[in-house]
Coordinates of C-alpha atoms and ligand atoms in Angstrom, one line a residue:
M99 CA 25.4 -16.7 24.0
Q100 CA 25.0 -14.3 21.5
F101 CA 23.3 -13.4 18.8
S102 CA 24.9 -14.4 15.0
F103 CA 23.5 -14.7 11.4
E104 CA 25.2 -18.2 10.8
T105 CA 24.0 -19.4 14.6
T106 CA 20.6 -18.5 14.7
V107 CA 17.5 -20.4 12.6
R108 CA 14.9 -18.0 11.3
I109 CA 11.3 -20.1 12.9
V110 CA 10.0 -20.3 9.5
D111 CA 13.4 -21.8 8.3
A112 CA 13.5 -24.3 11.4
L113 CA 9.4 -25.1 10.6
A114 CA 10.0 -25.7 7.4
G115 CA 12.7 -28.9 8.4
K116 CA 16.0 -26.8 8.2
G117 CA 18.7 -27.5 11.3
L118 CA 16.4 -30.6 11.8
G119 CA 18.1 -33.3 14.3
E120 CA 20.7 -30.5 15.0
E121 CA 21.5 -28.1 17.8
I122 CA 19.8 -24.7 16.4
A123 CA 19.5 -21.7 18.1
V124 CA 16.1 -19.3 18.2
H125 CA 15.2 -15.9 19.1
G126 CA 12.0 -14.5 19.5
W127 CA 9.1 -13.3 21.7
V128 CA 6.8 -15.2 23.7
R129 CA 3.5 -15.8 22.9
T130 CA 1.9 -18.3 25.2
R131 CA 2.8 -20.1 28.1
R132 CA 1.6 -23.5 29.3
S133 CA 3.1 -25.6 32.6
S134 CA 1.5 -28.8 34.1
K135 CA 3.1 -31.4 36.7
S136 CA 6.3 -32.1 34.5
V137 CA 6.3 -30.0 31.5
T138 CA 6.6 -26.1 30.2
F139 CA 5.6 -25.4 26.3
V140 CA 6.9 -21.7 25.2
E141 CA 5.0 -20.3 22.4
L142 CA 8.3 -18.4 20.3
N143 CA 7.5 -15.9 17.6
D144 CA 9.9 -14.2 15.5
G145 CA 7.6 -12.4 13.1
S146 CA 9.1 -14.6 10.6
C147 CA 5.8 -16.1 9.9
M148 CA 2.1 -16.1 11.4
S149 CA 3.2 -19.5 12.6
S150 CA 4.6 -20.3 16.2
L151 CA 7.7 -22.3 17.2
Q152 CA 7.1 -24.6 20.3
I153 CA 10.0 -24.5 22.5
I154 CA 9.9 -27.7 25.6
F155 CA 11.6 -27.6 28.6
D156 CA 11.0 -31.3 30.2
A157 CA 11.3 -32.8 33.7
D158 CA 15.3 -33.1 32.6
S159 CA 15.7 -29.7 31.1
P160 CA 18.8 -27.9 32.8
V161 CA 16.8 -24.4 32.9
A162 CA 16.2 -23.0 35.8
A163 CA 12.7 -23.0 37.5
D164 CA 12.8 -19.3 38.1
E165 CA 13.6 -18.1 34.7
L166 CA 10.9 -20.6 33.2
E167 CA 8.5 -18.0 35.0
R168 CA 9.6 -15.4 33.5
M169 CA 9.2 -16.2 30.2
Q170 CA 5.7 -14.9 29.9
T171 CA 4.0 -12.6 27.3
G172 CA 5.6 -9.8 25.8
A173 CA 9.2 -11.2 27.1
S174 CA 11.9 -11.8 24.7
M175 CA 14.3 -14.6 25.2
E176 CA 16.9 -16.8 23.5
A177 CA 16.8 -20.7 23.6
R178 CA 18.9 -23.4 21.9
G179 CA 18.6 -27.3 22.0
T180 CA 17.7 -30.0 19.4
L181 CA 15.5 -29.8 16.3
S182 CA 12.9 -32.3 16.7
E183 CA 10.0 -34.0 14.5
S184 CA 7.0 -33.6 17.1
P185 CA 5.2 -36.7 18.1
G186 CA 1.6 -36.3 17.2
G187 CA 0.9 -32.4 17.3
R188 CA -0.2 -29.3 15.3
Q189 CA 3.3 -28.7 14.0
S190 CA 5.3 -30.2 12.6
V191 CA 8.6 -29.7 14.6
E192 CA 9.5 -28.8 17.9
L193 CA 12.9 -27.3 20.3
R194 CA 13.8 -29.5 23.0
A195 CA 15.7 -27.2 25.0
T196 CA 19.1 -27.2 26.6
E197 CA 19.7 -24.1 27.0
A198 CA 17.8 -20.7 27.2
R199 CA 17.7 -17.6 28.9
V200 CA 15.2 -14.5 28.7
I201 CA 16.5 -11.3 27.2
G202 CA 13.7 -9.1 28.1
E203 CA 11.2 -9.1 29.9
A204 CA 7.2 -8.2 29.9
S205 CA 5.1 -8.7 33.1
A206 CA 2.3 -10.7 31.6
D207 CA -0.9 -8.6 32.9
R208 CA 0.7 -4.9 32.0
Y209 CA 1.4 -6.5 28.7
P210 CA -0.4 -3.9 25.9
L211 CA -1.4 -7.0 24.3
Q212 CA -3.2 -9.8 26.2
K213 CA -4.4 -13.4 25.1
K214 CA -7.7 -11.5 23.6
R215 CA -8.9 -10.0 20.8
H216 CA -8.5 -6.8 20.0
S217 CA -10.5 -4.4 18.3
F218 CA -8.7 -2.5 15.2
E219 CA -9.3 0.2 17.0
Y220 CA -7.6 -0.3 19.7
L221 CA -4.8 -1.8 18.3
R222 CA -4.2 1.4 16.3
E223 CA -3.5 3.3 19.5
I224 CA -0.2 0.3 20.2
A225 CA 1.0 0.8 16.6
H226 CA 4.6 0.6 18.6
L227 CA 3.3 -3.5 19.5
R228 CA 0.8 -4.0 17.0
A229 CA 2.9 -5.0 14.7
R230 CA 4.0 -8.3 17.1
T231 CA 0.2 -9.7 16.4
N232 CA -0.7 -12.0 13.7
T233 CA -2.5 -9.4 11.6
F234 CA 0.1 -6.5 11.9
G235 CA 2.7 -9.7 10.7
A236 CA 0.8 -10.5 8.2
I237 CA 0.3 -7.2 7.3
A238 CA 3.4 -6.1 7.1
R239 CA 5.2 -10.2 5.4
L240 CA 2.9 -9.0 2.0
R241 CA 3.6 -5.8 2.2
N242 CA 7.2 -7.0 1.5
T243 CA 6.0 -9.0 -0.4
L244 CA 3.9 -7.1 -2.7
S245 CA 6.6 -4.6 -2.7
M246 CA 9.3 -7.1 -4.2
A247 CA 6.6 -8.7 -7.1
T248 CA 6.3 -5.0 -8.0
H249 CA 10.5 -4.6 -8.6
R250 CA 10.6 -8.0 -10.4
F251 CA 7.3 -7.5 -12.5
F252 CA 8.6 -3.4 -13.9
Q253 CA 12.7 -5.3 -13.9
D254 CA 10.6 -8.0 -16.4
Y255 CA 9.4 -5.4 -18.3
G256 CA 12.7 -3.4 -19.1
F257 CA 11.0 -0.4 -16.5
Y258 CA 14.2 1.1 -14.0
S259 CA 13.6 2.1 -11.4
L260 CA 13.4 6.0 -10.6
H261 CA 14.3 8.4 -7.2
S262 CA 11.7 10.9 -7.7
P263 CA 11.7 13.8 -5.5
I264 CA 10.0 14.4 -2.0
I265 CA 9.5 18.1 -1.8
T266 CA 8.3 19.8 -5.0
A267 CA 7.7 23.4 -6.5
S268 CA 4.8 21.9 -8.6
D269 CA 1.2 20.5 -7.7
A270 CA 1.1 17.4 -9.5
E271 CA -2.2 16.7 -9.8
G272 CA -3.6 20.2 -10.0
A273 CA -6.4 19.9 -7.1
G274 CA -4.4 21.8 -4.8
E275 CA -4.0 18.6 -2.2
L276 CA -0.3 20.3 -0.6
F277 CA 1.0 20.0 2.3
Q278 CA 3.8 23.1 2.3
V279 CA 7.2 22.3 3.8
T280 CA 8.5 25.6 4.9
T281 CA 11.2 27.4 7.1
L282 CA 9.7 30.1 8.2
P283 CA 9.9 31.3 11.9
L284 CA 5.8 30.5 11.6
D285 CA 5.2 31.4 14.9
E286 CA 6.0 34.4 14.8
L287 CA 4.8 35.4 11.4
A288 CA 1.9 35.0 12.8
A289 CA 1.8 37.1 16.0
A290 CA 3.7 39.6 13.8
E291 CA 0.1 39.3 11.5
T292 CA 3.6 39.9 8.9
Q293 CA 3.0 39.9 4.8
L294 CA 4.5 36.3 4.2
D295 CA 7.8 37.0 1.9
Y296 CA 9.6 33.8 0.6
S297 CA 12.2 35.2 -0.3
R298 CA 13.5 34.3 2.9
D299 CA 12.3 31.0 3.4
F300 CA 14.6 28.1 2.5
F301 CA 13.6 27.6 -1.7
A302 CA 12.7 31.3 -1.9
K303 CA 9.6 29.8 -3.5
P304 CA 7.0 28.3 -1.8
A305 CA 7.8 24.5 -1.5
Y306 CA 6.1 21.4 -0.9
L307 CA 5.6 17.5 -0.5
T308 CA 4.9 16.0 -3.8
V309 CA 0.8 14.4 -4.2
S310 CA 2.4 12.2 -6.9
G311 CA 5.7 11.6 -9.0
Q312 CA 4.3 11.1 -12.0
L313 CA 5.4 14.4 -13.5
N314 CA 9.5 13.7 -12.9
A315 CA 9.0 10.3 -13.9
E316 CA 7.3 12.0 -17.6
I317 CA 11.0 13.6 -17.6
Y318 CA 12.8 10.3 -17.6
A319 CA 10.4 8.4 -19.5
C320 CA 10.9 11.2 -22.1
A321 CA 14.2 9.7 -21.8
L322 CA 14.7 6.2 -20.9
E323 CA 11.5 5.3 -22.5
R324 CA 10.2 3.4 -19.5
V325 CA 10.4 4.5 -16.2
Y326 CA 8.8 3.5 -12.1
T327 CA 8.0 5.4 -9.5
F328 CA 7.5 3.6 -5.4
G329 CA 7.8 6.2 -3.5
P330 CA 5.7 8.2 -0.6
T331 CA 3.1 10.6 -1.2
F332 CA 0.9 13.4 0.4
R333 CA -2.2 14.7 0.2
A334 CA -3.9 17.1 2.4
E335 CA -6.9 15.3 1.5
N336 CA -9.8 16.3 4.2
S337 CA -11.2 12.7 3.5
N338 CA -12.1 10.6 7.1
T339 CA -12.5 7.4 5.2
T340 CA -11.8 4.1 5.0
R341 CA -9.2 4.8 2.0
H342 CA -7.8 8.3 2.4
L343 CA -4.2 8.7 3.8
A344 CA -2.8 12.0 4.5
E345 CA 0.4 9.8 3.2
F346 CA 0.1 6.9 1.3
W347 CA 3.0 5.0 -0.9
M348 CA 2.0 5.2 -5.0
I349 CA 3.9 3.2 -7.5
E350 CA 4.1 5.1 -10.3
P351 CA 5.0 3.7 -13.9
E352 CA 5.5 6.1 -17.0
M353 CA 6.0 4.8 -20.4
A354 CA 7.1 6.1 -23.8
F355 CA 6.0 5.6 -26.9
C356 CA 2.9 4.2 -25.4
D357 CA -1.7 4.8 -25.9
L358 CA -3.9 3.5 -23.3
D359 CA -4.5 0.5 -24.6
G360 CA -0.6 0.2 -23.8
N361 CA -1.5 1.7 -20.6
I362 CA -4.6 -0.8 -20.1
E363 CA -2.5 -3.8 -20.3
I364 CA 0.7 -3.7 -18.2
A365 CA -1.9 -2.2 -15.0
E366 CA -3.9 -5.3 -16.8
R367 CA -0.9 -7.6 -15.9
Y368 CA 0.6 -5.7 -13.0
L369 CA -2.8 -6.6 -11.7
R370 CA -2.7 -9.5 -11.7
R371 CA 1.3 -10.2 -11.1
L372 CA 0.5 -9.1 -7.0
I373 CA -2.1 -11.5 -6.9
E374 CA -0.5 -14.4 -7.8
A375 CA 2.4 -13.1 -5.9
A376 CA 0.3 -12.9 -2.6
L377 CA -1.4 -16.2 -2.7
R378 CA 1.9 -17.7 -3.8
E379 CA 5.1 -16.7 -1.7
S380 CA 2.3 -15.0 1.5
S381 CA 0.3 -18.1 1.5
E382 CA 0.0 -18.4 4.9
D383 CA -0.8 -15.4 5.4
M384 CA -3.4 -15.1 3.1
Q385 CA -5.0 -18.8 4.3
F386 CA -5.0 -16.5 7.8
F387 CA -7.0 -12.9 6.2
D388 CA -9.9 -16.0 4.2
K389 CA -10.1 -17.6 7.5
R390 CA -10.2 -14.6 10.1
I391 CA -10.3 -11.7 8.1
R392 CA -12.8 -11.9 5.4
P393 CA -14.2 -15.2 4.3
G394 CA -13.8 -16.6 0.8
L395 CA -10.8 -13.7 -0.1
L396 CA -8.6 -16.6 -1.8
N397 CA -12.3 -17.7 -3.8
E398 CA -12.7 -14.7 -4.9
L399 CA -9.5 -13.6 -5.7
E400 CA -9.1 -17.0 -7.8
H401 CA -12.6 -16.3 -9.3
L402 CA -10.2 -12.5 -10.1
L403 CA -7.2 -14.5 -12.3
A404 CA -9.6 -16.3 -13.9
S405 CA -12.0 -13.3 -15.6
D406 CA -11.8 -10.5 -18.1
F407 CA -10.9 -7.0 -16.4
T408 CA -14.1 -5.1 -18.0
R409 CA -13.9 -2.1 -19.9
I410 CA -16.1 0.3 -20.3
T411 CA -16.6 4.6 -20.8
Y412 CA -17.7 7.0 -18.3
R413 CA -20.3 7.6 -20.6
E414 CA -21.5 4.0 -20.5
A415 CA -20.2 3.2 -16.8
I416 CA -22.8 6.7 -16.4
E417 CA -25.8 4.9 -18.9
A418 CA -25.3 1.7 -16.9
L419 CA -25.9 3.5 -13.7
Q420 CA -28.7 5.1 -14.8
R421 CA -30.9 2.2 -16.1
S422 CA -30.0 0.4 -12.8
G423 CA -33.1 1.1 -11.1
K424 CA -30.9 1.5 -8.2
E425 CA -31.3 4.6 -5.1
F426 CA -28.4 5.9 -5.0
E427 CA -27.4 8.5 -2.6
F428 CA -25.1 10.6 -5.4
T429 CA -27.6 10.4 -8.8
P430 CA -25.0 9.4 -11.0
S431 CA -24.9 11.8 -14.1
W432 CA -22.3 13.1 -16.8
G433 CA -20.1 15.5 -15.5
A434 CA -20.4 14.1 -11.6
D435 CA -17.2 12.5 -10.3
L436 CA -17.9 7.9 -9.8
Q437 CA -18.7 8.0 -5.8
S438 CA -18.2 5.3 -4.4
E439 CA -21.5 3.5 -4.1
H440 CA -21.3 3.6 -7.7
E441 CA -17.8 1.5 -8.3
R442 CA -19.6 -1.0 -6.2
Y443 CA -22.5 -1.4 -7.5
L444 CA -20.9 -1.8 -11.3
T445 CA -17.5 -4.3 -10.0
E446 CA -20.1 -6.0 -7.5
E447 CA -23.1 -6.3 -8.7
L448 CA -23.1 -5.7 -12.8
Y449 CA -20.2 -6.8 -13.7
N450 CA -18.7 -9.0 -10.5
G451 CA -15.0 -8.6 -11.1
P452 CA -12.7 -5.9 -12.2
V453 CA -14.0 -2.4 -14.3
I454 CA -11.2 -0.4 -16.0
V455 CA -13.6 2.8 -16.7
T456 CA -11.8 5.1 -19.4
D457 CA -12.8 8.5 -21.6
Y458 CA -13.8 10.7 -18.2
P459 CA -15.4 14.4 -19.0
K460 CA -12.0 16.6 -18.9
E461 CA -13.2 18.6 -15.9
I462 CA -12.7 16.1 -13.3
K463 CA -9.3 14.4 -14.7
A464 CA -6.8 16.3 -14.5
F465 CA -4.7 19.4 -17.0
Y466 CA -2.0 16.6 -18.1
M467 CA -4.8 13.8 -19.4
K468 CA -4.6 13.5 -23.1
L469 CA -7.4 15.7 -24.8
N470 CA -9.7 12.9 -27.8
P471 CA -10.8 14.1 -31.0
D472 CA -14.0 14.7 -29.0
G473 CA -12.8 18.3 -27.4
E474 CA -14.6 16.8 -24.4
T475 CA -13.0 14.0 -22.8
V476 CA -10.0 12.9 -21.9
R477 CA -7.7 9.9 -22.1
A478 CA -8.4 8.5 -18.6
M479 CA -8.3 5.4 -16.8
D480 CA -9.5 4.0 -13.5
V481 CA -9.4 0.8 -12.5
L482 CA -11.8 -0.1 -10.2
V483 CA -12.0 -3.5 -7.8
P484 CA -14.9 -5.1 -5.7
Y485 CA -14.9 -3.8 -2.2
L486 CA -12.6 -1.1 -3.1
G487 CA -13.4 0.8 -5.6
E488 CA -10.6 3.3 -7.3
I489 CA -7.5 1.3 -7.1
I490 CA -5.5 2.3 -10.4
G491 CA -6.1 6.0 -12.2
G492 CA -3.9 7.2 -15.1
S493 CA -4.3 8.6 -18.9
Q494 CA -1.8 8.8 -21.8
R495 CA -0.5 12.5 -21.4
E496 CA -0.9 14.9 -23.3
D497 CA 2.0 15.6 -26.0
D498 CA 0.3 18.3 -28.2
L499 CA 2.3 22.1 -26.7
E500 CA -0.8 24.4 -27.6
L501 CA -3.3 22.0 -26.4
L502 CA -1.5 21.3 -23.4
K503 CA -1.1 25.1 -22.6
R504 CA -4.9 25.8 -23.3
R505 CA -5.4 22.5 -20.0
I506 CA -3.4 24.4 -18.0
D507 CA -5.1 27.9 -18.2
E508 CA -8.3 26.1 -18.2
A509 CA -7.2 25.1 -14.8
G510 CA -6.2 27.7 -13.4
L511 CA -2.3 27.5 -13.4
D512 CA 0.4 29.1 -13.8
R513 CA 2.0 28.3 -17.0
E514 CA 4.9 29.4 -16.0
A515 CA 5.4 26.8 -13.4
Y516 CA 5.5 24.2 -15.1
W517 CA 8.0 25.7 -18.6
W518 CA 9.9 22.6 -18.0
Y519 CA 7.0 20.3 -18.2
L520 CA 5.6 22.2 -21.5
D521 CA 9.3 22.0 -22.8
L522 CA 9.2 18.1 -22.8
R523 CA 6.3 18.9 -26.2
R524 CA 8.8 21.1 -27.2
F525 CA 11.0 19.0 -27.7
G526 CA 11.2 15.6 -28.9
T527 CA 7.6 14.8 -27.8
V528 CA 6.0 11.7 -27.9
P529 CA 2.8 9.9 -26.9
H530 CA 3.0 8.8 -23.2
S531 CA 1.0 6.8 -20.5
G532 CA 1.2 6.4 -16.9
F533 CA -0.9 5.3 -14.3
G534 CA -0.5 5.2 -10.2
L535 CA -1.3 2.4 -7.9
G536 CA -2.4 3.4 -4.7
F537 CA -0.3 0.8 -2.2
E538 CA -2.2 0.6 0.6
R539 CA -5.4 0.6 -1.5
L540 CA -3.7 -2.5 -2.6
V541 CA -2.8 -4.2 0.8
R542 CA -6.4 -3.4 1.7
Y543 CA -8.0 -5.4 -1.3
L544 CA -5.8 -8.2 -0.8
S545 CA -6.3 -8.9 2.8
G546 CA -9.4 -8.4 3.0
M547 CA -9.3 -5.3 5.8
Q548 CA -11.7 -3.0 6.8
N549 CA -9.8 0.5 7.2
I550 CA -6.6 1.6 4.7
R551 CA -4.7 2.8 8.8
D552 CA -4.4 -1.1 9.5
V553 CA -1.9 -2.1 6.8
I554 CA 0.3 1.0 6.8
P555 CA 2.9 0.9 10.0
F556 CA 2.6 4.5 10.8
P557 CA -1.2 6.0 9.3
R558 CA -1.1 9.2 9.1
T559 CA -4.5 10.9 8.6
V560 CA -6.8 14.0 9.1
R561 CA -6.0 15.2 13.4
S562 CA -3.9 11.9 13.7
A563 CA 0.1 11.3 13.2
E564 CA 0.9 9.6 16.2
F565 CA 4.1 6.7 16.5
Ligands
LIG876 O1 -5.7 9.0 -9.6 P1 -5.0 9.8 -8.9 O2 -4.9 11.2 -8.2 O3 -3.5 9.7 -10.2 C1 -2.5 10.0 -9.6 O4 -2.1 10.8 -8.4 C2 -1.8 9.6 -10.9 N1 -0.1 11.4 -10.6 C3 -1.1 8.8 -11.4 C4 -0.8 8.4 -12.6 O5 -1.0 8.7 -13.3 N2 1.3 8.3 -12.8 O6 -4.0 8.3 -7.1 C5 -3.4 7.5 -8.2 C6 -3.9 5.8 -7.2 C7 -5.5 5.8 -7.0 O7 -6.4 5.5 -7.2 C8 -5.3 5.6 -5.3 O8 -5.5 4.3 -5.0 C9 -4.2 6.2 -5.0 O9 -3.5 6.1 -5.7 N3 -4.8 7.0 -3.6 C10 -5.1 6.5 -2.2 N4 -4.4 6.2 -1.7 C11 -4.7 6.4 -0.5 N5 -5.0 7.9 0.3 C12 -5.8 8.4 -0.7 N6 -5.2 9.9 0.1 C13 -5.4 8.8 -2.3 N7 -5.3 9.5 -3.0 C14 -4.8 8.6 -4.3
LIG877 MG1 -7.7 9.2 -9.4

């Protein structure tokens, strides 16, 4: 038997009836094997869907008994036979094998994935195998659905996909949470306790992994009008929470000739489109999440699609929190960032749905956000959702040269380093806006998973970068 794209049927297609009544070949990994006196059943999974295909070896099967014995949980195998309707079984179809062999053995008692339900903590330690479980297979497929839906959404609205750089010399958020990239011999330098001489470094100056593609997206939006980036971003935030990663993926659209209202409009449509795509295109996996991960998930998402997003200013949010009569760990007050507990109150209790908070005090937001006429607040927007909190952060950008220079100074940043960013305001400046959606926050929200480490294939967090 040989592998061929033409003759192999993916299990998702076989279960939908492709090749029914015909001779087909399938490949995959054994989930379980049961034997009675005369029949052996193997549940085969190839990751193309949650369900496995039942392979049947009956009394007159030509497959040898010792080969059947090798079909243990975790082994890889191929099977050929006639795809037929399953009489009264749980599944619609089954494969009566006429030929089958194990490709790679796995000893069932040493295989780290046993039939019992493993904890997510344990599965994180075997991230090289967890993709073979129902949960992590479903997460991988959901990520695929959501990334394709992202490209389709922005393409439909006339955006161009932009590849922004991963190595950068500027701090796009001005928050100083950067991973440095260097070829300097750090060990030697540390031993010699010398001063760092950046002229010897690869870029002849300090360089970092990007925290956001936004500033580069602004350059292209000021030429192509609508662009979006979908790339990895890196933050050396020392926050050990269930919603922070050191490496995560972000989608950042940027639009010229667009103010904060237009920005909010696109963000809301995009979020709705993502939810629809998950429900429609990943329905089997979403049903699994609803049943096994977070009961009520599907109802909540349907409810969200049917409801309006609430829009309030930061001032209104603070007032609502103060009026709430709730005992918060962090007392809500003007000028303080909204904490997770505040976001939860607003989305889960007060408004029971997504909340878009705008017009934050300039002190707690990035230097590039457009100053309001009050001189105190900026045209920022955060989209908050129940059970997660912030999923999107964005703003209208400062397009006035003098105001932007002042904001860079106030933020304690070096104007020189942003000369090209300032140039965009010197030559053909234009009102423009954009936002960033954290892809793993999205996947966590739509799957109902508790921990962001379990919705990315290989999580990188403080003190942890295995696999
Ligand atoms: O709010 P943030 O920091 O905004 C920006 O980076 C802007 N440059 C976006 C823009 O306007 N183009 O991050 C955007 C989103 C957050 O709302 C959150 O969903 C996600 O990125 N995010 C993280 N996700 C996982 N781990 C982290 N450490 C994250 N930090 C932010
Ligand atoms: Mg933010």
